[in-house]
């Protein structure tokens, strides 16, 4: 009985509040992370040498350093040069930068996989390089990048918990507060884990539906069973 | 038909890849409504020549003129000329993520800025031309090679080009599919389309070409009507070449 009271009246409401913040973090980060990923991948693959180098360096820096470090710099470091973010904004900026870098790599891989003939045919019709990228190359590349991008989105769901390290009380943080206050570490963190599992499961199902929707009829991707 | 105006002029085209000089000064004029067929051993620069005409491969030297305007060194205006110079590729290069009709209408929408309804109607008209109206909503992966090549011809036709370049349009197809593509091309030729065709199909060359250009080692070695090159004793090299390949006189 007491367990039930703890669970329904203390833990669950706290986690739901944290979940709202987690969802806000993801909703604010993911779209820009995707946009940044596309821009960086295209810039690296098709941009002039300077842009290409900038994109490559950005990805190198993000891939080579812990996200936590980036969050610390954004939140604790930048005020010393006059840039002050709220903890929430600092988290979102950090997640966008991180998400964008990894997305860029998935998208770049997909861009490379598009056969050269697609670009040649588009240019032969009078399209500029940019029109060809925009209308022919990218739509195909993004479809191919979906498995990688969804993977990265799932990572985002989980590493959003790092926002707690710079004082944002999101899902993990809310769980931590309850756990410490009531000395219920196992129950609280298990409950937090289940919520993440649910989020990731929903994402996985959504991605499966999305992949079916965008699959091009007649290709192996449209009928996975045919490959077996 | 007004047969005397020159729509395309190619002058002294040179192209090297590394130290390998693939084209060593190729020149010819194309009159409106004419079909020229390029024949010759592999690696003699036939495909490169076509790509030099629409600048997909910029030539090292030489000029290309379309309707009196210079195509070479035209900067950003090249995209205008490419609309006027259609191209059909050996491996079709259809846009894999788009249905047949969308393949045909994409450039109408994005390059020509045509409205949706108008572009769709034009795309369907072109698909009808190549006998594929019923396949408009199928994706490239659902089409046979012959159908895919006909869609790519429709895609080129949709831009109302002055001339269409065919780069070995049937080399990736088996004989039956080859026939259906050649039928479409013959119909175009009869309807007065100006065409440059790189092919090994002697039957097609004999029945459609106004002129055959036999290329060897980066130059036009022999040039004339199919009849002349095949039967006049002064010309020997193309006959030798044809003797060597497995020619199907399938017409």
CSV table of C-alpha atoms in Angstrom, one decimal:
chain,number,residue,atom,x,y,z
A,1,UNK,CA,0.0,0.0,0.0
A,2,UNK,CA,2.7,2.4,1.0
A,3,UNK,CA,4.6,1.4,-2.1
A,4,UNK,CA,1.6,2.3,-4.3
A,5,UNK,CA,1.3,5.7,-2.6
A,6,UNK,CA,5.0,6.4,-3.2
A,7,UNK,CA,4.7,5.3,-6.8
A,8,UNK,CA,1.5,7.0,-7.8
A,9,UNK,CA,1.7,10.2,-5.7
A,10,UNK,CA,5.4,10.9,-5.5
A,11,UNK,CA,7.5,9.1,-8.1
A,12,UNK,CA,5.1,9.2,-11.1
A,13,UNK,CA,4.2,12.9,-10.9
A,14,UNK,CA,7.8,13.8,-10.6
A,15,UNK,CA,8.9,11.7,-13.5
A,16,UNK,CA,6.0,13.1,-15.7
A,17,UNK,CA,7.3,16.6,-15.0
A,18,UNK,CA,10.8,15.5,-15.9
A,19,UNK,CA,9.5,13.8,-19.0
A,20,UNK,CA,7.9,17.0,-20.2
A,21,UNK,CA,11.2,18.7,-20.0
A,22,UNK,CA,13.0,15.8,-21.7
A,23,UNK,CA,10.4,16.0,-24.5
A,24,UNK,CA,10.9,19.7,-24.8
A,25,UNK,CA,14.7,19.3,-25.0
A,26,UNK,CA,14.3,16.7,-27.8
A,27,UNK,CA,11.6,18.7,-29.7
A,28,UNK,CA,13.8,21.8,-29.6
A,29,UNK,CA,17.0,19.9,-30.6
A,30,UNK,CA,16.0,17.2,-33.2
A,31,UNK,CA,14.7,19.4,-36.0
A,32,UNK,CA,17.7,21.8,-35.9
A,33,UNK,CA,20.0,18.8,-35.5
A,34,UNK,CA,18.6,17.3,-38.6
A,35,UNK,CA,18.8,20.6,-40.5
A,36,UNK,CA,22.4,21.2,-39.4
A,37,UNK,CA,23.3,17.6,-40.3
A,38,UNK,CA,22.0,18.1,-43.8
A,39,UNK,CA,23.7,21.4,-44.2
A,40,UNK,CA,27.1,20.1,-43.0
A,41,UNK,CA,26.9,16.9,-45.0
A,42,UNK,CA,26.1,18.8,-48.2
A,43,UNK,CA,28.7,21.5,-47.4
A,44,UNK,CA,31.4,18.9,-46.8
A,45,UNK,CA,30.5,16.8,-49.9
A,46,UNK,CA,29.6,19.6,-52.4
A,47,UNK,CA,30.9,22.8,-51.0
A,48,UNK,CA,34.0,24.7,-52.0
A,49,UNK,CA,37.3,23.6,-50.2
A,50,UNK,CA,36.9,26.2,-47.5
A,51,UNK,CA,33.3,25.2,-46.6
A,52,UNK,CA,34.2,21.6,-46.9
A,53,UNK,CA,37.1,22.0,-44.5
A,54,UNK,CA,35.0,23.9,-42.0
A,55,UNK,CA,32.3,21.2,-42.0
A,56,UNK,CA,34.9,18.5,-41.6
A,57,UNK,CA,36.6,20.3,-38.7
A,58,UNK,CA,33.3,20.8,-37.0
A,59,UNK,CA,32.5,17.1,-37.2
A,60,UNK,CA,36.0,16.2,-36.1
A,61,UNK,CA,35.8,18.4,-33.0
A,62,UNK,CA,32.3,17.2,-31.9
A,63,UNK,CA,33.1,13.6,-32.6
A,64,UNK,CA,36.4,13.8,-30.7
A,65,UNK,CA,35.2,15.4,-27.5
A,66,UNK,CA,32.6,14.3,-24.8
A,67,UNK,CA,29.2,16.0,-25.1
A,68,UNK,CA,29.4,16.7,-21.4
A,69,UNK,CA,32.4,18.9,-21.9
A,70,UNK,CA,30.6,20.9,-24.6
A,71,UNK,CA,27.6,21.4,-22.2
A,72,UNK,CA,30.0,22.6,-19.4
A,73,UNK,CA,31.6,25.1,-21.8
A,74,UNK,CA,28.3,26.3,-23.1
A,75,UNK,CA,26.8,26.8,-19.6
A,76,UNK,CA,29.7,27.4,-17.2
A,77,UNK,CA,32.4,28.7,-19.6
A,78,UNK,CA,30.7,31.1,-22.0
A,79,UNK,CA,29.4,33.6,-19.4
A,80,UNK,CA,33.1,34.5,-18.9
A,81,UNK,CA,33.2,36.0,-22.4
A,82,UNK,CA,29.8,37.6,-21.9
A,83,UNK,CA,27.5,34.9,-23.5
A,84,UNK,CA,25.0,33.7,-21.0
A,85,UNK,CA,22.5,30.9,-21.8
A,86,UNK,CA,19.9,29.5,-19.5
A,87,UNK,CA,20.6,25.9,-18.6
A,88,UNK,CA,17.8,24.8,-21.0
A,89,UNK,CA,19.1,26.8,-23.9
A,90,UNK,CA,22.7,25.7,-23.3
A,91,UNK,CA,21.5,22.1,-23.3
A,92,UNK,CA,19.6,22.5,-26.6
A,93,UNK,CA,22.5,24.3,-28.3
A,94,UNK,CA,24.8,21.5,-27.1
A,95,UNK,CA,22.4,18.8,-28.3
A,96,UNK,CA,22.0,20.4,-31.7
A,97,UNK,CA,25.7,20.7,-32.2
A,98,UNK,CA,26.2,17.1,-31.2
A,99,UNK,CA,23.2,15.7,-33.1
A,100,UNK,CA,24.1,17.7,-36.2
A,101,UNK,CA,27.7,16.4,-36.4
A,102,UNK,CA,26.6,12.7,-36.2
A,103,UNK,CA,23.7,13.2,-38.5
A,104,UNK,CA,26.0,14.8,-41.0
A,105,UNK,CA,28.1,11.7,-41.1
A,106,UNK,CA,25.1,9.4,-41.7
A,107,UNK,CA,23.8,11.8,-44.4
A,108,UNK,CA,27.3,12.1,-46.0
A,109,UNK,CA,27.5,8.3,-46.2
A,110,UNK,CA,24.1,8.3,-48.0
A,111,UNK,CA,25.1,11.1,-50.3
A,112,UNK,CA,28.2,9.2,-51.4
A,113,UNK,CA,26.1,6.1,-52.0
A,114,UNK,CA,23.9,7.8,-54.6
A,115,UNK,CA,25.2,6.9,-58.1
A,116,UNK,CA,26.9,9.6,-60.1
A,117,UNK,CA,24.5,9.1,-63.0
A,118,UNK,CA,21.7,10.8,-61.0
A,119,UNK,CA,23.7,14.0,-60.9
A,120,UNK,CA,24.8,13.7,-64.5
A,121,UNK,CA,21.2,13.1,-65.7
A,122,UNK,CA,20.0,16.1,-63.7
A,123,UNK,CA,22.7,18.4,-65.1
A,124,UNK,CA,22.0,17.1,-68.6
A,125,UNK,CA,18.5,18.4,-68.2
A,126,UNK,CA,19.7,21.9,-67.4
A,127,UNK,CA,19.6,21.7,-63.6
A,128,UNK,CA,22.2,23.6,-61.7
A,129,UNK,CA,24.3,21.6,-59.2
A,130,UNK,CA,22.3,22.9,-56.4
A,131,UNK,CA,19.0,22.1,-58.0
A,132,UNK,CA,20.2,18.6,-58.7
A,133,UNK,CA,21.3,18.2,-55.0
A,134,UNK,CA,18.1,19.6,-53.7
A,135,UNK,CA,15.7,17.7,-56.0
A,136,UNK,CA,17.5,14.5,-57.0
A,137,UNK,CA,20.3,13.6,-54.7
A,138,UNK,CA,19.1,14.7,-51.2
A,139,UNK,CA,15.7,13.1,-51.3
A,140,UNK,CA,17.3,9.8,-52.1
A,141,UNK,CA,20.1,10.2,-49.7
A,142,UNK,CA,17.8,11.1,-46.8
A,143,UNK,CA,15.7,8.0,-47.3
A,144,UNK,CA,18.9,5.9,-47.2
A,145,UNK,CA,20.1,7.7,-44.1
A,146,UNK,CA,16.9,7.0,-42.1
A,147,UNK,CA,18.3,4.0,-40.2
A,148,UNK,CA,21.4,5.9,-39.1
A,149,UNK,CA,19.4,9.1,-38.4
A,150,UNK,CA,16.9,7.2,-36.3
A,151,UNK,CA,19.8,5.7,-34.4
A,152,UNK,CA,21.2,9.1,-33.7
A,153,UNK,CA,17.7,10.3,-32.6
A,154,UNK,CA,17.6,7.5,-30.1
A,155,UNK,CA,20.9,8.5,-28.8
A,156,UNK,CA,19.6,12.0,-28.4
A,157,UNK,CA,16.7,10.7,-26.3
A,158,UNK,CA,19.2,9.2,-24.0
A,159,UNK,CA,21.9,11.8,-23.9
A,160,UNK,CA,19.3,14.4,-23.2
A,161,UNK,CA,19.8,13.2,-19.6
A,162,UNK,CA,23.2,15.0,-19.6
A,163,UNK,CA,21.2,18.2,-19.3
A,164,UNK,CA,20.8,17.3,-15.7
A,165,UNK,CA,24.6,17.9,-15.3
A,166,UNK,CA,24.0,21.5,-16.0
A,167,UNK,CA,21.0,21.8,-13.7
A,168,UNK,CA,18.1,21.1,-16.0
A,169,UNK,CA,15.6,18.9,-14.1
A,170,UNK,CA,14.6,16.5,-16.9
A,171,UNK,CA,13.6,12.9,-16.6
A,172,UNK,CA,16.8,11.5,-15.2
A,173,UNK,CA,17.2,14.5,-12.9
A,174,UNK,CA,13.7,14.2,-11.6
A,175,UNK,CA,14.3,10.5,-10.9
A,176,UNK,CA,17.6,11.4,-9.1
A,177,UNK,CA,15.9,13.9,-6.9
A,178,UNK,CA,13.2,11.5,-5.8
A,179,UNK,CA,15.7,8.7,-5.3
A,180,UNK,CA,17.9,10.8,-3.0
A,181,UNK,CA,15.0,12.3,-1.1
A,182,UNK,CA,13.2,9.0,-0.4
A,183,UNK,CA,16.3,6.7,-0.6
A,184,UNK,CA,14.6,4.6,-3.3
A,185,UNK,CA,17.4,4.3,-5.9
A,186,UNK,CA,16.5,1.0,-7.5
A,187,UNK,CA,12.8,1.8,-7.8
A,188,UNK,CA,13.3,5.3,-9.0
A,189,UNK,CA,16.0,4.6,-11.6
A,190,UNK,CA,14.2,1.5,-12.8
A,191,UNK,CA,11.1,3.6,-13.4
A,192,UNK,CA,13.2,6.2,-15.2
A,193,UNK,CA,14.7,3.4,-17.3
A,194,UNK,CA,11.3,2.1,-18.3
A,195,UNK,CA,10.2,5.6,-19.4
A,196,UNK,CA,13.3,5.8,-21.7
A,197,UNK,CA,12.5,2.3,-23.0
A,198,UNK,CA,9.0,3.4,-23.9
A,199,UNK,CA,10.3,6.5,-25.7
A,200,UNK,CA,12.8,4.5,-27.6
A,201,UNK,CA,10.1,1.9,-28.5
A,202,UNK,CA,7.8,4.5,-29.8
A,203,UNK,CA,10.6,5.9,-31.9
A,204,UNK,CA,11.5,2.5,-33.3
A,205,UNK,CA,7.9,1.8,-34.3
A,206,UNK,CA,7.6,5.3,-35.9
A,207,UNK,CA,10.8,4.8,-37.9
A,208,UNK,CA,9.6,1.4,-39.2
A,209,UNK,CA,6.4,3.1,-40.4
A,210,UNK,CA,8.3,5.9,-41.9
A,211,UNK,CA,10.7,3.6,-43.7
A,212,UNK,CA,7.8,1.7,-45.2
A,213,UNK,CA,6.2,5.0,-46.3
A,214,UNK,CA,9.2,6.3,-48.1
A,215,UNK,CA,10.4,3.0,-49.6
A,216,UNK,CA,10.5,3.2,-53.4
A,217,UNK,CA,8.4,0.4,-54.9
A,218,UNK,CA,10.3,-2.2,-56.9
A,219,UNK,CA,13.5,-1.8,-54.9
A,220,UNK,CA,14.9,-4.3,-52.4
A,221,UNK,CA,14.4,-1.8,-49.7
A,222,UNK,CA,10.6,-1.9,-50.3
A,223,UNK,CA,10.4,-5.6,-49.8
A,224,UNK,CA,12.9,-6.7,-47.1
A,225,UNK,CA,11.6,-10.3,-47.3
A,226,UNK,CA,12.8,-10.5,-50.9
A,227,UNK,CA,16.3,-10.2,-49.8
A,228,UNK,CA,16.3,-13.2,-47.5
B,1,UNK,CA,11.0,20.4,-94.0
B,2,UNK,CA,13.7,23.0,-94.1
B,3,UNK,CA,16.8,20.9,-94.3
B,4,UNK,CA,19.4,23.5,-94.8
B,5,UNK,CA,19.9,25.3,-91.6
B,6,UNK,CA,22.6,24.0,-89.3
B,7,UNK,CA,21.4,23.6,-85.8
B,8,UNK,CA,24.6,22.2,-84.2
B,9,UNK,CA,28.1,22.9,-85.2
B,10,UNK,CA,31.0,21.0,-83.6
B,11,UNK,CA,34.5,22.4,-84.4
B,12,UNK,CA,37.8,20.7,-83.7
B,13,UNK,CA,37.0,19.1,-80.4
B,14,UNK,CA,40.0,17.8,-78.4
B,15,UNK,CA,39.9,16.0,-75.1
B,16,UNK,CA,42.5,14.2,-73.1
B,17,UNK,CA,42.2,12.3,-69.9
B,18,UNK,CA,45.6,12.3,-68.2
B,19,UNK,CA,48.1,11.6,-71.0
B,20,UNK,CA,45.5,9.8,-73.1
B,21,UNK,CA,44.1,11.9,-75.9
B,22,UNK,CA,40.6,10.6,-76.5
B,23,UNK,CA,39.4,13.1,-79.0
B,24,UNK,CA,41.9,14.5,-81.5
B,25,UNK,CA,40.0,17.2,-83.5
B,26,UNK,CA,36.5,16.2,-84.3
B,27,UNK,CA,34.3,18.5,-86.4
B,28,UNK,CA,30.9,18.2,-88.1
B,29,UNK,CA,27.7,20.1,-88.7
B,30,UNK,CA,24.2,18.8,-87.9
B,31,UNK,CA,21.2,20.1,-89.9
B,32,UNK,CA,17.8,20.4,-88.4
B,33,UNK,CA,15.9,17.1,-88.6
B,34,UNK,CA,19.0,15.1,-89.4
B,35,UNK,CA,20.1,11.8,-87.7
B,36,UNK,CA,23.8,11.2,-87.4
B,37,UNK,CA,25.1,7.9,-86.2
B,38,UNK,CA,28.5,7.4,-84.6
B,39,UNK,CA,30.0,4.0,-85.0
B,40,UNK,CA,33.4,2.7,-84.0
B,41,UNK,CA,35.4,0.5,-81.6
B,42,UNK,CA,35.1,1.1,-77.9
B,43,UNK,CA,37.4,3.7,-76.4
B,44,UNK,CA,37.5,5.9,-79.5
B,45,UNK,CA,35.8,8.8,-77.8
B,46,UNK,CA,32.3,8.5,-79.1
B,47,UNK,CA,30.6,8.9,-75.7
B,48,UNK,CA,33.1,11.5,-74.7
B,49,UNK,CA,32.3,13.5,-77.8
B,50,UNK,CA,28.6,13.5,-76.9
B,51,UNK,CA,29.5,14.7,-73.4
B,52,UNK,CA,31.7,17.4,-74.8
B,53,UNK,CA,28.7,18.7,-76.8
B,54,UNK,CA,26.6,19.5,-73.7
B,55,UNK,CA,29.7,20.2,-71.6
B,56,UNK,CA,29.1,17.4,-69.1
B,57,UNK,CA,32.8,16.9,-70.0
B,58,UNK,CA,34.3,20.2,-71.0
B,59,UNK,CA,36.5,19.8,-74.0
B,60,UNK,CA,40.2,20.9,-73.8
B,61,UNK,CA,39.9,22.7,-77.2
B,62,UNK,CA,37.3,23.4,-79.8
B,63,UNK,CA,33.9,25.0,-79.9
B,64,UNK,CA,30.3,23.9,-80.0
B,65,UNK,CA,27.6,26.1,-81.5
B,66,UNK,CA,23.9,25.6,-81.1
B,67,UNK,CA,21.8,27.7,-83.4
B,68,UNK,CA,24.6,30.2,-83.8
B,69,UNK,CA,25.3,30.6,-80.1
B,70,UNK,CA,28.5,29.3,-78.5
B,71,UNK,CA,27.8,26.5,-76.0
B,72,UNK,CA,31.5,26.1,-75.0
B,73,UNK,CA,32.6,28.8,-72.6
B,74,UNK,CA,29.0,29.8,-71.9
B,75,UNK,CA,29.4,29.9,-68.1
B,76,UNK,CA,26.2,29.7,-66.2
B,77,UNK,CA,24.2,29.9,-69.5
B,78,UNK,CA,25.2,26.2,-70.1
B,79,UNK,CA,22.1,25.3,-68.2
B,80,UNK,CA,20.1,27.0,-70.9
B,81,UNK,CA,21.8,25.1,-73.6
B,82,UNK,CA,21.5,21.8,-71.8
B,83,UNK,CA,17.7,22.3,-71.9
B,84,UNK,CA,18.0,22.6,-75.7
B,85,UNK,CA,20.3,19.6,-75.9
B,86,UNK,CA,18.6,16.5,-74.6
B,87,UNK,CA,20.6,13.4,-73.6
B,88,UNK,CA,19.8,9.7,-73.3
B,89,UNK,CA,22.2,7.5,-71.4
B,90,UNK,CA,23.2,3.9,-71.8
B,91,UNK,CA,22.1,3.1,-68.2
B,92,UNK,CA,19.0,5.4,-68.4
B,93,UNK,CA,19.9,7.3,-65.2
B,94,UNK,CA,16.3,7.7,-64.3
B,95,UNK,CA,15.7,9.4,-61.0
B,96,UNK,CA,15.2,6.3,-58.8
B,97,UNK,CA,13.0,7.9,-56.2
B,98,UNK,CA,10.4,9.3,-58.7
B,99,UNK,CA,7.7,7.7,-60.7
B,100,UNK,CA,7.9,7.7,-64.5
B,101,UNK,CA,5.7,10.7,-64.9
B,102,UNK,CA,7.6,12.6,-62.2
B,103,UNK,CA,10.9,11.8,-63.8
B,104,UNK,CA,9.6,13.5,-67.0
B,105,UNK,CA,8.1,16.5,-65.3
B,106,UNK,CA,10.8,17.3,-62.7
B,107,UNK,CA,12.9,19.5,-65.0
B,108,UNK,CA,9.8,21.1,-66.4
B,109,UNK,CA,8.8,22.2,-62.8
B,110,UNK,CA,12.3,23.1,-61.5
B,111,UNK,CA,14.2,24.3,-64.6
B,112,UNK,CA,11.5,25.6,-66.8
B,113,UNK,CA,9.3,26.8,-63.9
B,114,UNK,CA,6.2,25.4,-65.5
B,115,UNK,CA,3.0,25.1,-63.4
B,116,UNK,CA,2.1,21.7,-61.9
B,117,UNK,CA,-1.0,21.0,-64.1
B,118,UNK,CA,0.8,22.0,-67.3
B,119,UNK,CA,3.9,20.0,-66.4
B,120,UNK,CA,1.9,16.9,-65.6
B,121,UNK,CA,-0.1,17.2,-68.9
B,122,UNK,CA,3.1,17.7,-70.9
B,123,UNK,CA,4.8,14.8,-69.1
B,124,UNK,CA,1.9,12.5,-69.9
B,125,UNK,CA,1.9,13.6,-73.5
B,126,UNK,CA,5.6,12.7,-73.8
B,127,UNK,CA,5.0,9.3,-72.1
B,128,UNK,CA,2.2,8.7,-74.6
B,129,UNK,CA,4.8,9.4,-77.4
B,130,UNK,CA,6.9,6.5,-76.2
B,131,UNK,CA,3.9,4.3,-75.5
B,132,UNK,CA,4.1,4.3,-71.7
B,133,UNK,CA,1.2,6.4,-70.6
B,134,UNK,CA,-0.1,3.4,-68.6
B,135,UNK,CA,3.1,3.2,-66.7
B,136,UNK,CA,3.2,6.8,-65.6
B,137,UNK,CA,2.9,5.9,-61.9
B,138,UNK,CA,5.5,3.2,-61.8
B,139,UNK,CA,8.9,3.6,-60.3
B,140,UNK,CA,12.1,3.0,-62.4
B,141,UNK,CA,12.8,-0.2,-60.4
B,142,UNK,CA,9.4,-1.6,-61.6
B,143,UNK,CA,10.1,-1.0,-65.3
B,144,UNK,CA,11.9,-3.2,-67.7
B,145,UNK,CA,15.1,-1.9,-69.2
B,146,UNK,CA,13.3,-1.0,-72.4
B,147,UNK,CA,10.6,0.8,-70.6
B,148,UNK,CA,13.1,2.7,-68.5
B,149,UNK,CA,15.0,3.8,-71.6
B,150,UNK,CA,11.7,5.0,-73.2
B,151,UNK,CA,10.9,7.0,-70.1
B,152,UNK,CA,14.3,8.6,-70.3
B,153,UNK,CA,13.7,9.5,-73.9
B,154,UNK,CA,10.4,11.0,-72.8
B,155,UNK,CA,12.2,12.9,-70.2
B,156,UNK,CA,14.6,14.3,-72.8
B,157,UNK,CA,11.7,15.1,-75.2
B,158,UNK,CA,9.8,17.0,-72.5
B,159,UNK,CA,12.3,19.9,-72.6
B,160,UNK,CA,11.5,20.4,-76.4
B,161,UNK,CA,15.2,20.1,-77.3
B,162,UNK,CA,16.7,21.2,-80.6
B,163,UNK,CA,18.8,18.0,-80.7
B,164,UNK,CA,19.0,14.8,-78.6
B,165,UNK,CA,22.2,13.0,-77.9
B,166,UNK,CA,21.8,9.2,-77.5
B,167,UNK,CA,24.8,7.6,-75.8
B,168,UNK,CA,24.6,3.9,-76.6
B,169,UNK,CA,20.9,3.8,-75.8
B,170,UNK,CA,20.4,0.1,-76.3
B,171,UNK,CA,23.8,-1.3,-75.2
B,172,UNK,CA,22.4,-2.4,-71.8
B,173,UNK,CA,19.3,-4.1,-73.3
B,174,UNK,CA,18.6,-7.5,-74.7
B,175,UNK,CA,17.6,-7.8,-78.4
B,176,UNK,CA,13.8,-7.6,-77.8
B,177,UNK,CA,14.0,-4.6,-75.5
B,178,UNK,CA,16.5,-3.0,-78.0
B,179,UNK,CA,13.9,-3.3,-80.7
B,180,UNK,CA,11.2,-1.4,-78.7
B,181,UNK,CA,13.6,1.4,-78.0
B,182,UNK,CA,14.8,1.6,-81.6
B,183,UNK,CA,11.2,1.7,-82.7
B,184,UNK,CA,10.7,4.8,-80.6
B,185,UNK,CA,13.9,6.4,-81.9
B,186,UNK,CA,12.9,5.7,-85.5
B,187,UNK,CA,9.6,7.3,-84.9
B,188,UNK,CA,11.4,10.4,-83.6
B,189,UNK,CA,13.6,10.5,-86.6
B,190,UNK,CA,10.7,10.3,-88.9
B,191,UNK,CA,9.0,13.1,-87.1
B,192,UNK,CA,11.9,15.3,-87.7
B,193,UNK,CA,13.8,15.2,-84.4
B,194,UNK,CA,17.5,16.0,-84.8
B,195,UNK,CA,19.5,13.2,-83.2
B,196,UNK,CA,23.1,12.2,-82.7
B,197,UNK,CA,23.3,8.5,-81.9
B,198,UNK,CA,26.3,6.5,-80.6
B,199,UNK,CA,25.4,2.9,-81.2
B,200,UNK,CA,26.5,-0.5,-82.5
B,201,UNK,CA,23.1,-1.2,-84.1
B,202,UNK,CA,24.0,-1.3,-87.8
B,203,UNK,CA,20.4,-2.0,-88.7
B,204,UNK,CA,19.3,1.2,-87.1
B,205,UNK,CA,22.1,3.1,-88.7
B,206,UNK,CA,21.2,1.9,-92.1
B,207,UNK,CA,17.5,2.5,-91.9
B,208,UNK,CA,17.5,5.9,-90.1
B,209,UNK,CA,20.9,7.7,-90.4
B,210,UNK,CA,21.3,10.5,-92.8
B,211,UNK,CA,25.0,10.1,-92.2
B,212,UNK,CA,27.3,7.7,-90.5
B,213,UNK,CA,30.5,8.9,-88.9
B,214,UNK,CA,32.9,6.1,-88.3
B,215,UNK,CA,35.3,7.0,-85.5
B,216,UNK,CA,38.7,5.5,-84.8
B,217,UNK,CA,41.5,6.7,-82.5
B,218,UNK,CA,39.8,10.0,-81.6
B,219,UNK,CA,39.0,11.2,-85.1
B,220,UNK,CA,36.3,10.7,-87.7
B,221,UNK,CA,37.9,8.2,-90.0
B,222,UNK,CA,35.1,7.8,-92.5
B,223,UNK,CA,32.0,9.8,-93.0
B,224,UNK,CA,29.0,9.5,-95.4
B,225,UNK,CA,25.6,7.9,-96.0
B,226,UNK,CA,25.3,4.4,-94.7
B,227,UNK,CA,25.0,3.1,-98.2
B,228,UNK,CA,28.2,4.8,-99.3
B,229,UNK,CA,30.3,3.6,-96.3
B,230,UNK,CA,29.0,0.0,-96.7
B,231,UNK,CA,29.2,-0.3,-100.5
B,232,UNK,CA,31.6,2.1,-102.0
B,233,UNK,CA,35.0,0.4,-102.4
B,234,UNK,CA,36.8,3.6,-101.5
B,235,UNK,CA,35.7,3.1,-97.9
B,236,UNK,CA,37.1,0.1,-96.1
B,237,UNK,CA,37.6,0.8,-92.4
B,238,UNK,CA,34.0,0.7,-91.2
B,239,UNK,CA,33.4,-2.4,-93.3
B,240,UNK,CA,36.4,-4.0,-91.6
B,241,UNK,CA,35.1,-3.0,-88.2
B,242,UNK,CA,31.6,-4.3,-88.9
B,243,UNK,CA,33.1,-7.6,-90.1
B,244,UNK,CA,34.7,-7.9,-86.7
B,245,UNK,CA,31.7,-7.2,-84.6
B,246,UNK,CA,28.6,-9.5,-84.3
B,247,UNK,CA,26.3,-7.3,-86.4
B,248,UNK,CA,22.6,-8.0,-86.4
B,249,UNK,CA,20.9,-6.6,-89.4
B,250,UNK,CA,17.6,-6.8,-87.6
B,251,UNK,CA,15.7,-4.5,-89.9
